[in-house]
């Protein structure tokens, strides 16, 4: 009897070692360099903890940890409450236009967070439309949403759809007979939700909440654009690295180490909770939305439409303002295509780079992700299991940290990659590979191994069996995962803003820099192009998979 843990020397073992070596080179080694740089003084050539002492000795720096935790905890709580309420209403009440509502929610998940920040600046910034209206109406001096509350608003509206998607899936798998049994025992309304529904979906809710927490903790663009002095860890890492790259790179590395330790602990907590509190549900009679009457129907529709409207505002604002006339920094009356003309004439290379880099990254992700998924499911041993875990870790590490890690590792010969397109593509592949791996693994587990055994019994080699039999059956999962990877690649900012040079500028970097400069018309045009790309990719995803939902 074959031991599944035993290592067998064949072509799959060579592939395993090759992919493992790639991850050691482009992930393990860069992270190792960050740890070394944080404790090594290049001038004295001695190991020291001076960088950590500098960070922990001054409240100016340590308060950033509390700032990050405060905003992420509140964002997580608000997003969890908002997403759960919305999911429950959508799953139990028949809402008019439900299909469009869910598409808007999914687009909100996939759009870059900093576009939301930019849109709210146009509405509630110091010169925003709503800000001016409030000041005139109430004769006050409202200075906009900058700072803590602005970050809270933008990230909550950006991330609550994650909770919605996870909780909606859990409710879909919940058998309606449980609700009926609770009602027969006198548990109705809020009491039923608290005592029956919430405990059943709690594992999913906790896992989704931890995912929201990690995304909020790692976000760079939102606090950078509207924080105005409210420092979070990703912003501190970026500003420290940019300001001190020539003199004290160890300090930026030390902050990165602190963040890596924090995110790793959160990741381990997530795995612990998932393993301890998983509830298996099989819905023989799934919950179905039913028409509501009276106040319940009105309130349900108002809640859903209001929440979705707030979530959709950023997309609507960028599209609308992209067609407004502008004199550079200020929108004037009337409509024109000037912003698009300027965007293509001045930022054309950034648009080209975005598609070139992202498509190249996806081709690499397709190959590596498919191979890792296959060996982790079909060729289980200690190496493949380690590789499977290793490929998930970049998903939880902030992009700014990974960007600095790659620069630390590949800033000198013989591996001088800094400033090249290759290093941008490498960070895309490392960060977004998990989507394709998980999607490919999921569909592979649905394929009976006996199909492959039958092919091999007829004389086909293991690798030929994979190419001719297994791979074609995996295509739907591979393509859907690749599309998800691509939609997140094109919105990448935090890592690429560390790694880019003038010739490797992308759409997200251009949008960010134009917002910083106050060129809102061009920023709106570039944002509209990015949003349109996301929508087209999403519609393609729906067409290929034949479904109107995504798994994150």
Coordinates of C-alpha atoms in Angstrom, one line a residue:
X1 CA 0.0 0.0 0.0
X2 CA 1.4 3.4 -1.0
X3 CA 2.1 5.9 1.7
X4 CA 0.7 9.3 0.5
X5 CA 3.4 11.1 2.5
X6 CA 6.2 9.3 0.8
X7 CA 8.2 11.3 -1.8
X8 CA 8.4 9.7 -5.2
X9 CA 11.0 10.7 -7.7
X10 CA 9.2 11.5 -11.0
X11 CA 8.4 14.5 -13.2
X12 CA 5.9 15.7 -10.5
X13 CA 8.6 15.7 -7.9
X14 CA 10.9 17.8 -10.2
X15 CA 8.0 20.3 -10.7
X16 CA 7.4 20.4 -7.0
X17 CA 11.1 21.2 -6.3
X18 CA 11.1 23.8 -9.1
X19 CA 8.0 25.7 -7.8
X20 CA 9.3 25.4 -4.2
X21 CA 12.6 26.9 -5.3
X22 CA 10.8 29.8 -7.0
X23 CA 8.9 30.6 -3.8
X24 CA 12.1 30.4 -1.8
X25 CA 13.7 32.8 -4.2
X26 CA 10.9 35.3 -4.6
X27 CA 9.2 35.2 -1.2
X28 CA 11.2 33.4 1.5
X29 CA 14.5 35.0 0.6
X30 CA 13.1 38.6 0.4
X31 CA 11.3 38.2 3.7
X32 CA 14.5 36.8 5.2
X33 CA 16.3 39.9 3.9
X34 CA 13.8 42.2 5.6
X35 CA 14.5 40.5 8.9
X36 CA 18.3 40.7 8.4
X37 CA 18.1 44.4 7.4
X38 CA 16.1 45.2 10.5
X39 CA 18.9 44.1 12.8
X40 CA 22.0 44.7 10.7
X41 CA 23.7 48.1 10.6
X42 CA 25.3 48.4 7.1
X43 CA 27.7 51.2 8.3
X44 CA 29.2 49.4 11.3
X45 CA 28.6 46.0 9.8
X46 CA 27.2 44.8 13.2
X47 CA 24.0 43.3 14.3
X48 CA 21.9 45.6 16.5
X49 CA 18.3 46.2 17.7
X50 CA 18.7 50.0 17.3
X51 CA 15.9 50.2 14.6
X52 CA 13.4 48.4 16.9
X53 CA 14.5 50.6 19.8
X54 CA 13.9 53.7 17.7
X55 CA 10.4 52.4 16.9
X56 CA 9.3 51.3 20.3
X57 CA 11.0 54.2 22.2
X58 CA 8.9 57.0 20.6
X59 CA 5.1 57.3 21.0
X60 CA 5.0 59.0 17.6
X61 CA 5.7 55.6 16.1
X62 CA 4.1 53.2 18.6
X63 CA 0.8 55.1 18.4
X64 CA 0.6 53.9 14.8
X65 CA 0.0 50.4 16.0
X66 CA -2.9 51.5 18.1
X67 CA -4.2 53.7 15.2
X68 CA -4.1 50.7 12.8
X69 CA -5.8 48.4 15.3
X70 CA -8.5 51.0 16.2
X71 CA -9.5 51.6 12.6
X72 CA -9.3 48.0 11.6
X73 CA -11.3 46.8 14.6
X74 CA -14.1 49.3 14.1
X75 CA -14.1 48.7 10.3
X76 CA -14.4 45.0 11.0
X77 CA -17.3 45.4 13.5
X78 CA -19.2 47.9 11.2
X79 CA -18.6 45.8 8.1
X80 CA -19.7 42.6 9.9
X81 CA -22.9 44.2 11.2
X82 CA -23.7 45.8 7.8
X83 CA -22.9 42.8 5.7
X84 CA -24.7 40.3 7.9
X85 CA -27.9 42.4 8.0
X86 CA -27.8 42.9 4.2
X87 CA -27.2 39.2 3.6
X88 CA -30.0 38.1 5.8
X89 CA -32.5 40.5 4.2
X90 CA -31.4 39.5 0.7
X91 CA -31.7 35.8 1.6
X92 CA -35.1 36.0 3.3
X93 CA -37.0 38.8 1.5
X94 CA -37.7 39.0 -2.2
X95 CA -35.9 42.3 -3.2
X96 CA -36.8 43.9 -6.6
X97 CA -33.7 44.2 -8.7
X98 CA -31.8 41.6 -6.6
X99 CA -29.5 40.6 -9.6
X100 CA -28.3 44.2 -10.2
X101 CA -27.9 44.7 -6.5
X102 CA -25.5 41.7 -6.2
X103 CA -23.5 42.8 -9.2
X104 CA -23.0 46.2 -7.7
X105 CA -21.9 44.6 -4.5
X106 CA -19.4 42.4 -6.3
X107 CA -18.0 45.3 -8.3
X108 CA -17.5 47.2 -5.0
X109 CA -15.4 44.3 -3.6
X110 CA -13.2 44.2 -6.7
X111 CA -12.7 48.0 -7.1
X112 CA -9.5 49.5 -5.6
X113 CA -10.2 51.1 -2.1
X114 CA -8.3 54.3 -2.9
X115 CA -10.9 55.0 -5.7
X116 CA -13.5 55.2 -2.9
X117 CA -11.3 57.6 -1.0
X118 CA -10.8 59.8 -4.1
X119 CA -14.6 59.8 -4.8
X120 CA -15.4 60.8 -1.2
X121 CA -12.9 63.6 -1.4
X122 CA -14.8 65.0 -4.4
X123 CA -18.0 64.8 -2.4
X124 CA -17.0 65.4 1.2
X125 CA -13.5 67.0 0.9
X126 CA -12.9 70.6 1.8
X127 CA -14.1 71.7 -1.6
X128 CA -16.5 68.8 -2.1
X129 CA -20.0 69.2 -3.4
X130 CA -21.7 68.0 -0.3
X131 CA -19.3 69.9 2.0
X132 CA -20.1 73.2 0.2
X133 CA -23.9 72.4 0.4
X134 CA -23.7 71.6 4.2
X135 CA -21.7 74.8 4.9
X136 CA -24.1 77.0 3.0
X137 CA -27.2 75.4 4.4
X138 CA -26.1 75.4 8.1
X139 CA -23.6 78.3 7.9
X140 CA -20.9 76.2 9.5
X141 CA -17.2 75.4 8.7
X142 CA -17.3 71.7 8.0
X143 CA -13.8 70.7 6.8
X144 CA -14.7 67.3 5.3
X145 CA -14.1 63.7 6.1
X146 CA -10.4 63.7 6.4
X147 CA -8.8 61.7 9.2
X148 CA -10.0 58.8 11.2
X149 CA -13.7 59.0 10.4
X150 CA -13.0 59.3 6.7
X151 CA -10.9 56.2 6.7
X152 CA -13.6 54.4 8.7
X153 CA -16.3 55.4 6.2
X154 CA -14.4 54.5 3.1
X155 CA -13.1 51.1 4.3
X156 CA -16.4 50.1 5.8
X157 CA -18.3 50.7 2.5
X158 CA -15.5 49.0 0.7
X159 CA -15.2 45.9 2.8
X160 CA -18.8 45.1 4.0
X161 CA -19.4 43.3 0.7
X162 CA -16.9 40.6 1.8
X163 CA -19.0 39.9 4.8
X164 CA -22.1 39.9 2.6
X165 CA -20.7 37.3 0.2
X166 CA -19.5 34.9 2.9
X167 CA -22.6 35.2 5.1
X168 CA -24.9 34.9 2.1
X169 CA -23.1 31.7 1.1
X170 CA -23.5 30.3 4.6
X171 CA -27.2 31.2 4.7
X172 CA -27.7 29.5 1.3
X173 CA -26.4 26.3 2.8
X174 CA -28.6 26.6 5.9
X175 CA -31.6 24.2 5.9
X176 CA -34.9 26.1 6.3
X177 CA -36.3 23.4 8.5
X178 CA -34.1 24.7 11.3
X179 CA -35.9 28.1 11.0
X180 CA -39.3 26.3 11.0
X181 CA -38.4 24.2 14.0
X182 CA -37.3 27.3 15.9
X183 CA -40.6 29.1 15.0
X184 CA -42.6 26.1 16.1
X185 CA -40.9 26.4 19.5
X186 CA -41.9 30.0 19.8
X187 CA -38.6 31.6 18.6
X188 CA -39.4 34.3 16.1
X189 CA -38.0 37.6 14.8
X190 CA -34.8 38.9 16.4
X191 CA -34.8 36.1 19.0
X192 CA -34.6 33.5 16.3
X193 CA -31.8 35.3 14.5
X194 CA -29.7 35.7 17.7
X195 CA -30.4 32.1 19.0
X196 CA -30.5 30.1 15.8
X197 CA -29.2 31.8 12.7
X198 CA -26.1 33.6 14.2
X199 CA -24.7 30.5 16.0
X200 CA -24.9 28.5 12.7
X201 CA -23.2 31.1 10.6
X202 CA -20.7 32.2 13.3
X203 CA -17.7 30.3 12.0
X204 CA -18.2 31.8 8.5
X205 CA -18.8 35.2 10.0
X206 CA -15.6 35.0 12.1
X207 CA -13.5 33.9 9.2
X208 CA -14.9 36.7 7.0
X209 CA -14.4 39.2 9.7
X210 CA -10.7 38.2 10.1
X211 CA -10.3 38.6 6.3
X212 CA -11.8 42.1 6.5
X213 CA -9.5 42.9 9.5
X214 CA -6.4 41.8 7.5
X215 CA -7.4 43.8 4.4
X216 CA -8.2 46.9 6.4
X217 CA -4.9 46.6 8.3
X218 CA -2.9 46.3 5.0
X219 CA -4.7 49.1 3.1
X220 CA -2.3 51.9 2.1
X221 CA -4.2 54.1 -0.4
X222 CA -7.1 55.1 1.7
X223 CA -5.3 56.4 4.8
X224 CA -2.6 57.9 2.6
X225 CA -5.2 60.0 0.6
X226 CA -7.6 61.1 3.4
X227 CA -5.8 60.3 6.6
X228 CA -4.2 63.7 7.0
X229 CA -1.9 62.9 9.9
X230 CA -3.8 59.8 11.0
X231 CA -0.8 57.4 10.6
X232 CA -1.4 53.7 10.0
X233 CA 1.3 51.0 9.7
X234 CA 1.3 50.7 5.9
X235 CA 1.5 54.5 5.6
X236 CA 4.4 54.7 8.1
X237 CA 6.2 51.9 6.3
X238 CA 5.9 53.8 3.0
X239 CA 6.9 57.2 4.3
X240 CA 9.8 55.9 6.3
X241 CA 11.1 53.9 3.4
X242 CA 10.8 56.8 0.9
X243 CA 12.3 59.3 3.3
X244 CA 15.0 57.2 4.7
X245 CA 15.9 54.8 1.9
X246 CA 19.4 56.4 1.7
X247 CA 20.1 56.7 5.4
X248 CA 18.2 54.3 7.6
X249 CA 16.6 51.5 5.6
X250 CA 16.8 49.3 8.7
X251 CA 14.0 51.4 10.3
X252 CA 11.5 50.7 7.4
X253 CA 12.6 47.0 7.6
X254 CA 11.9 46.9 11.4
X255 CA 8.4 48.3 11.0
X256 CA 7.8 45.7 8.3
X257 CA 8.9 43.0 10.6
X258 CA 6.4 44.2 13.2
X259 CA 3.7 44.1 10.6
X260 CA 4.7 40.6 9.3
X261 CA 4.5 39.3 12.9
X262 CA 1.1 40.9 13.5
X263 CA -0.4 39.5 10.2
X264 CA 1.1 36.1 10.7
X265 CA -0.5 35.9 14.2
X266 CA -3.8 36.9 12.7
X267 CA -3.5 34.3 10.0
X268 CA -2.8 31.6 12.6
X269 CA -5.8 32.8 14.6
X270 CA -8.0 32.5 11.5
X271 CA -6.8 29.0 10.9
X272 CA -7.4 28.1 14.6
X273 CA -10.9 29.4 14.6
X274 CA -11.7 27.8 11.3
X275 CA -10.5 24.4 12.5
X276 CA -12.2 24.7 15.9
X277 CA -15.6 26.0 15.0
X278 CA -16.4 24.7 11.5
X279 CA -20.1 23.8 11.1
X280 CA -21.0 21.5 8.2
X281 CA -24.4 22.3 6.8
X282 CA -26.2 20.6 3.9
X283 CA -29.4 22.4 2.8
X284 CA -32.0 19.9 1.7
X285 CA -34.5 22.7 1.9
X286 CA -32.4 25.9 1.4
X287 CA -33.8 29.3 2.5
X288 CA -35.7 31.0 -0.2
X289 CA -36.5 34.7 -0.4
X290 CA -40.2 35.3 0.1
X291 CA -42.4 38.4 -0.7
X292 CA -42.8 40.6 2.4
X293 CA -45.7 43.0 3.1
X294 CA -46.3 46.3 4.8
X295 CA -43.6 47.9 6.9
X296 CA -41.2 44.9 6.6
X297 CA -41.2 45.1 2.9
X298 CA -40.6 48.9 2.8
X299 CA -37.9 48.8 5.5
X300 CA -36.1 45.9 3.8
X301 CA -36.0 47.6 0.4
X302 CA -34.9 50.9 1.9
X303 CA -32.0 49.3 3.8
X304 CA -30.8 47.3 0.8
X305 CA -31.1 50.2 -1.6
X306 CA -29.5 52.8 0.7
X307 CA -26.5 50.6 1.6
X308 CA -25.9 49.6 -2.0
X309 CA -26.3 53.2 -3.1
X310 CA -23.6 54.3 -0.7
X311 CA -21.4 51.5 -1.9
X312 CA -21.9 52.4 -5.5
X313 CA -21.2 56.1 -5.1
X314 CA -17.5 55.9 -5.8
X315 CA -18.0 54.2 -9.1
X316 CA -20.8 56.6 -10.1
X317 CA -18.7 59.7 -9.1
X318 CA -15.6 58.7 -11.1
X319 CA -17.6 57.9 -14.2
X320 CA -19.6 61.2 -14.0
X321 CA -16.7 63.5 -13.2
X322 CA -14.5 61.9 -15.9
X323 CA -16.8 63.6 -18.5
X324 CA -16.8 67.0 -16.8
X325 CA -14.8 69.9 -18.2
X326 CA -11.8 70.9 -16.1
X327 CA -9.1 73.5 -16.2
X328 CA -6.7 71.1 -14.6
X329 CA -7.5 71.2 -10.9
X330 CA -11.1 72.4 -10.8
X331 CA -14.2 71.1 -12.6
X332 CA -16.1 73.7 -14.6
X333 CA -19.5 73.6 -16.2
X334 CA -20.3 71.4 -19.2
X335 CA -19.0 68.0 -20.4
X336 CA -16.1 67.0 -22.6
X337 CA -13.7 64.2 -23.3
X338 CA -10.7 66.4 -22.4
X339 CA -9.8 64.3 -19.3
X340 CA -9.7 61.1 -21.4
X341 CA -7.7 62.8 -24.2
X342 CA -5.2 64.0 -21.6
X343 CA -5.2 60.6 -19.9
X344 CA -4.3 58.7 -23.1
X345 CA -1.9 61.3 -24.3
X346 CA 0.1 61.8 -21.1
X347 CA -0.6 58.5 -19.3
X348 CA -0.8 56.1 -22.3
X349 CA 2.2 54.2 -21.2
X350 CA 0.7 53.6 -17.8
X351 CA -2.4 52.1 -19.4
X352 CA -0.3 49.9 -21.6
X353 CA 1.9 48.8 -18.7
X354 CA -1.2 47.8 -16.7
X355 CA -2.5 45.4 -19.3
X356 CA 1.0 44.2 -20.4
X357 CA 2.2 43.5 -16.8
X358 CA -1.1 42.0 -15.7
X359 CA -1.6 39.7 -18.6
X360 CA 2.0 38.5 -18.3
X361 CA 1.5 37.9 -14.6
X362 CA -1.7 35.9 -15.3
X363 CA 0.0 33.7 -17.8
X364 CA 2.6 32.8 -15.1
X365 CA -0.1 32.4 -12.5
X366 CA -2.0 30.1 -14.7
X367 CA 0.9 27.7 -15.2
X368 CA 2.3 27.8 -11.6
X369 CA -1.1 27.9 -9.9
X370 CA -2.4 24.9 -11.9
X371 CA 0.7 22.9 -11.2
X372 CA 0.7 23.7 -7.4
X373 CA -3.0 22.9 -7.2
X374 CA -2.5 19.5 -8.8
X375 CA 0.6 18.5 -6.8
X376 CA -1.0 19.7 -3.5
X377 CA -4.2 17.6 -4.1
X378 CA -2.9 14.6 -6.0
X379 CA 0.7 14.3 -4.9
X380 CA 0.5 14.9 -1.2
X381 CA 3.7 14.7 0.8
X382 CA 5.5 16.9 3.3
X383 CA 7.0 19.1 0.6
X384 CA 3.8 19.7 -1.3
X385 CA 1.9 20.4 1.9
X386 CA 4.6 22.9 2.9
X387 CA 4.4 24.5 -0.5
X388 CA 0.6 24.8 -0.3
X389 CA 0.8 26.6 3.0
X390 CA 3.7 28.8 1.9
X391 CA 1.8 30.1 -1.2
X392 CA -1.0 31.4 1.0
X393 CA 1.2 33.5 3.3
X394 CA 1.8 36.4 0.8
X395 CA -2.0 36.9 0.7
X396 CA -1.9 38.2 4.3
X397 CA 1.2 40.3 4.1
X398 CA 0.7 44.0 3.2
X399 CA 1.9 44.8 -0.3
X400 CA 4.2 47.6 0.9
X401 CA 6.0 45.1 3.1
X402 CA 6.4 42.7 0.2
X403 CA 7.6 45.5 -2.1
X404 CA 10.3 46.5 0.3
X405 CA 11.3 42.9 0.8
X406 CA 11.8 42.4 -3.0
X407 CA 13.8 45.6 -3.2
X408 CA 16.0 44.4 -0.3
X409 CA 16.6 41.1 -2.0
X410 CA 17.1 42.2 -5.6
X411 CA 18.7 45.6 -5.4
X412 CA 22.3 44.4 -6.1
X413 CA 24.1 42.2 -8.6
X414 CA 24.0 39.4 -9.5
X415 CA 20.2 39.6 -9.0
X416 CA 19.6 43.3 -9.9
X417 CA 15.9 43.4 -10.7
X418 CA 14.9 46.8 -9.1
X419 CA 13.4 49.3 -11.5
X420 CA 12.5 46.6 -14.0
X421 CA 9.1 45.4 -15.2
X422 CA 10.1 41.9 -14.0
X423 CA 10.0 42.8 -10.3
X424 CA 6.5 44.4 -10.7
X425 CA 5.3 41.2 -12.4
X426 CA 7.0 39.1 -9.7
X427 CA 5.1 40.8 -6.9
X428 CA 1.8 40.4 -8.9
X429 CA 2.4 36.7 -9.2
X430 CA 3.4 36.1 -5.6
X431 CA 0.5 38.2 -4.1
X432 CA -2.3 37.0 -6.3
X433 CA -1.4 33.3 -7.0
X434 CA -3.6 32.0 -4.1
X435 CA -6.9 32.8 -6.0
X436 CA -5.9 30.5 -8.9
X437 CA -4.5 27.8 -6.6
X438 CA -7.7 27.7 -4.4
X439 CA -10.0 27.7 -7.4
X440 CA -8.1 25.0 -9.2
X441 CA -7.8 22.9 -6.1
X442 CA -11.5 23.1 -5.5
X443 CA -12.5 21.8 -8.9
X444 CA -9.8 19.2 -8.9
X445 CA -11.2 17.7 -5.7
X446 CA -14.5 17.2 -7.5
X447 CA -12.7 15.1 -10.2
X448 CA -12.7 11.4 -9.3
X449 CA -9.1 10.0 -9.3
X450 CA -10.4 6.9 -11.0
X451 CA -10.6 8.8 -14.2
X452 CA -6.9 9.4 -14.2
X453 CA -6.2 5.8 -13.1
X454 CA -8.2 4.5 -16.0
X455 CA -6.1 6.6 -18.5
X456 CA -2.9 5.3 -17.0
X457 CA -4.1 1.7 -17.1
X458 CA -4.5 2.2 -20.8
X459 CA -0.8 3.1 -21.2
X460 CA -0.8 6.9 -20.7
X461 CA 2.0 8.3 -18.6
X462 CA 1.1 10.3 -15.5
X463 CA 2.1 13.6 -17.1
X464 CA 0.2 12.8 -20.3
X465 CA -2.8 11.8 -18.3
X466 CA -2.7 15.2 -16.6
X467 CA -2.4 17.1 -20.0
X468 CA -5.0 15.1 -21.9
X469 CA -7.5 14.1 -19.2
X470 CA -7.3 16.1 -16.0
X471 CA -6.3 19.5 -17.3
X472 CA -9.3 19.9 -19.7
X473 CA -11.6 19.0 -16.8
X474 CA -10.0 21.6 -14.6
X475 CA -10.3 24.5 -17.1
X476 CA -13.5 26.1 -15.6
X477 CA -11.9 26.3 -12.2
X478 CA -8.5 27.5 -13.6
X479 CA -10.0 30.2 -15.7
X480 CA -12.3 31.5 -13.0
X481 CA -9.4 31.7 -10.5
X482 CA -7.2 33.4 -13.1
X483 CA -9.9 36.0 -13.8
X484 CA -10.2 36.7 -10.0
X485 CA -6.4 37.0 -9.8
X486 CA -6.3 39.3 -12.8
X487 CA -9.1 41.6 -11.4
X488 CA -7.1 42.0 -8.2
X489 CA -3.8 42.4 -10.1
X490 CA -4.9 45.5 -12.1
X491 CA -6.0 47.2 -8.8
X492 CA -2.7 46.6 -7.0
X493 CA -1.2 49.8 -5.5
X494 CA 0.6 49.2 -2.2
X495 CA 3.4 47.0 -3.6
X496 CA 3.8 48.6 -7.0
X497 CA 4.1 52.1 -5.6
X498 CA 7.3 50.9 -3.8
X499 CA 8.7 49.2 -6.8
X500 CA 7.9 51.3 -9.8
X501 CA 10.1 53.8 -11.7
X502 CA 9.0 56.2 -14.5
X503 CA 9.0 53.5 -17.2
X504 CA 7.0 51.0 -15.1
X505 CA 4.2 53.2 -13.9
X506 CA 0.7 51.6 -13.9
X507 CA -2.9 52.8 -13.9
X508 CA -3.2 52.6 -10.1
X509 CA 0.0 54.5 -9.5
X510 CA -1.1 57.2 -12.0
X511 CA -4.5 57.6 -10.4
X512 CA -2.8 57.9 -7.0
X513 CA -0.3 60.5 -8.1
X514 CA -2.9 62.5 -10.0
X515 CA -5.1 62.7 -7.0
X516 CA -2.1 63.8 -4.8
X517 CA -1.4 66.6 -7.4
X518 CA -5.1 67.6 -7.5
X519 CA -5.6 66.7 -11.1
X520 CA -9.0 65.2 -10.4
X521 CA -10.2 65.2 -14.0
X522 CA -7.4 62.9 -15.3
X523 CA -7.7 60.8 -12.1
X524 CA -11.4 60.3 -12.8
X525 CA -10.8 59.3 -16.4
X526 CA -8.1 56.8 -15.4
X527 CA -10.3 55.5 -12.6
X528 CA -13.2 55.1 -15.0
X529 CA -11.0 53.1 -17.4
X530 CA -9.9 50.8 -14.5
X531 CA -13.5 50.4 -13.3
X532 CA -14.7 49.6 -16.9
X533 CA -11.9 47.0 -17.1
X534 CA -13.1 45.4 -13.8
X535 CA -16.7 45.3 -15.0
X536 CA -15.8 43.7 -18.3
X537 CA -13.6 41.1 -16.5
X538 CA -16.5 40.4 -14.1
X539 CA -19.0 39.9 -16.9
X540 CA -16.5 37.5 -18.6
X541 CA -16.2 35.7 -15.3
X542 CA -20.0 35.2 -15.1
X543 CA -20.1 34.1 -18.7
X544 CA -17.3 31.4 -18.3
X545 CA -18.5 30.1 -14.9
X546 CA -22.2 30.3 -15.7
X547 CA -23.0 31.8 -12.3
X548 CA -23.7 35.2 -10.8
X549 CA -21.6 34.9 -7.6
X550 CA -17.9 34.8 -6.7
X551 CA -15.9 33.0 -4.0
X552 CA -13.1 35.0 -2.4

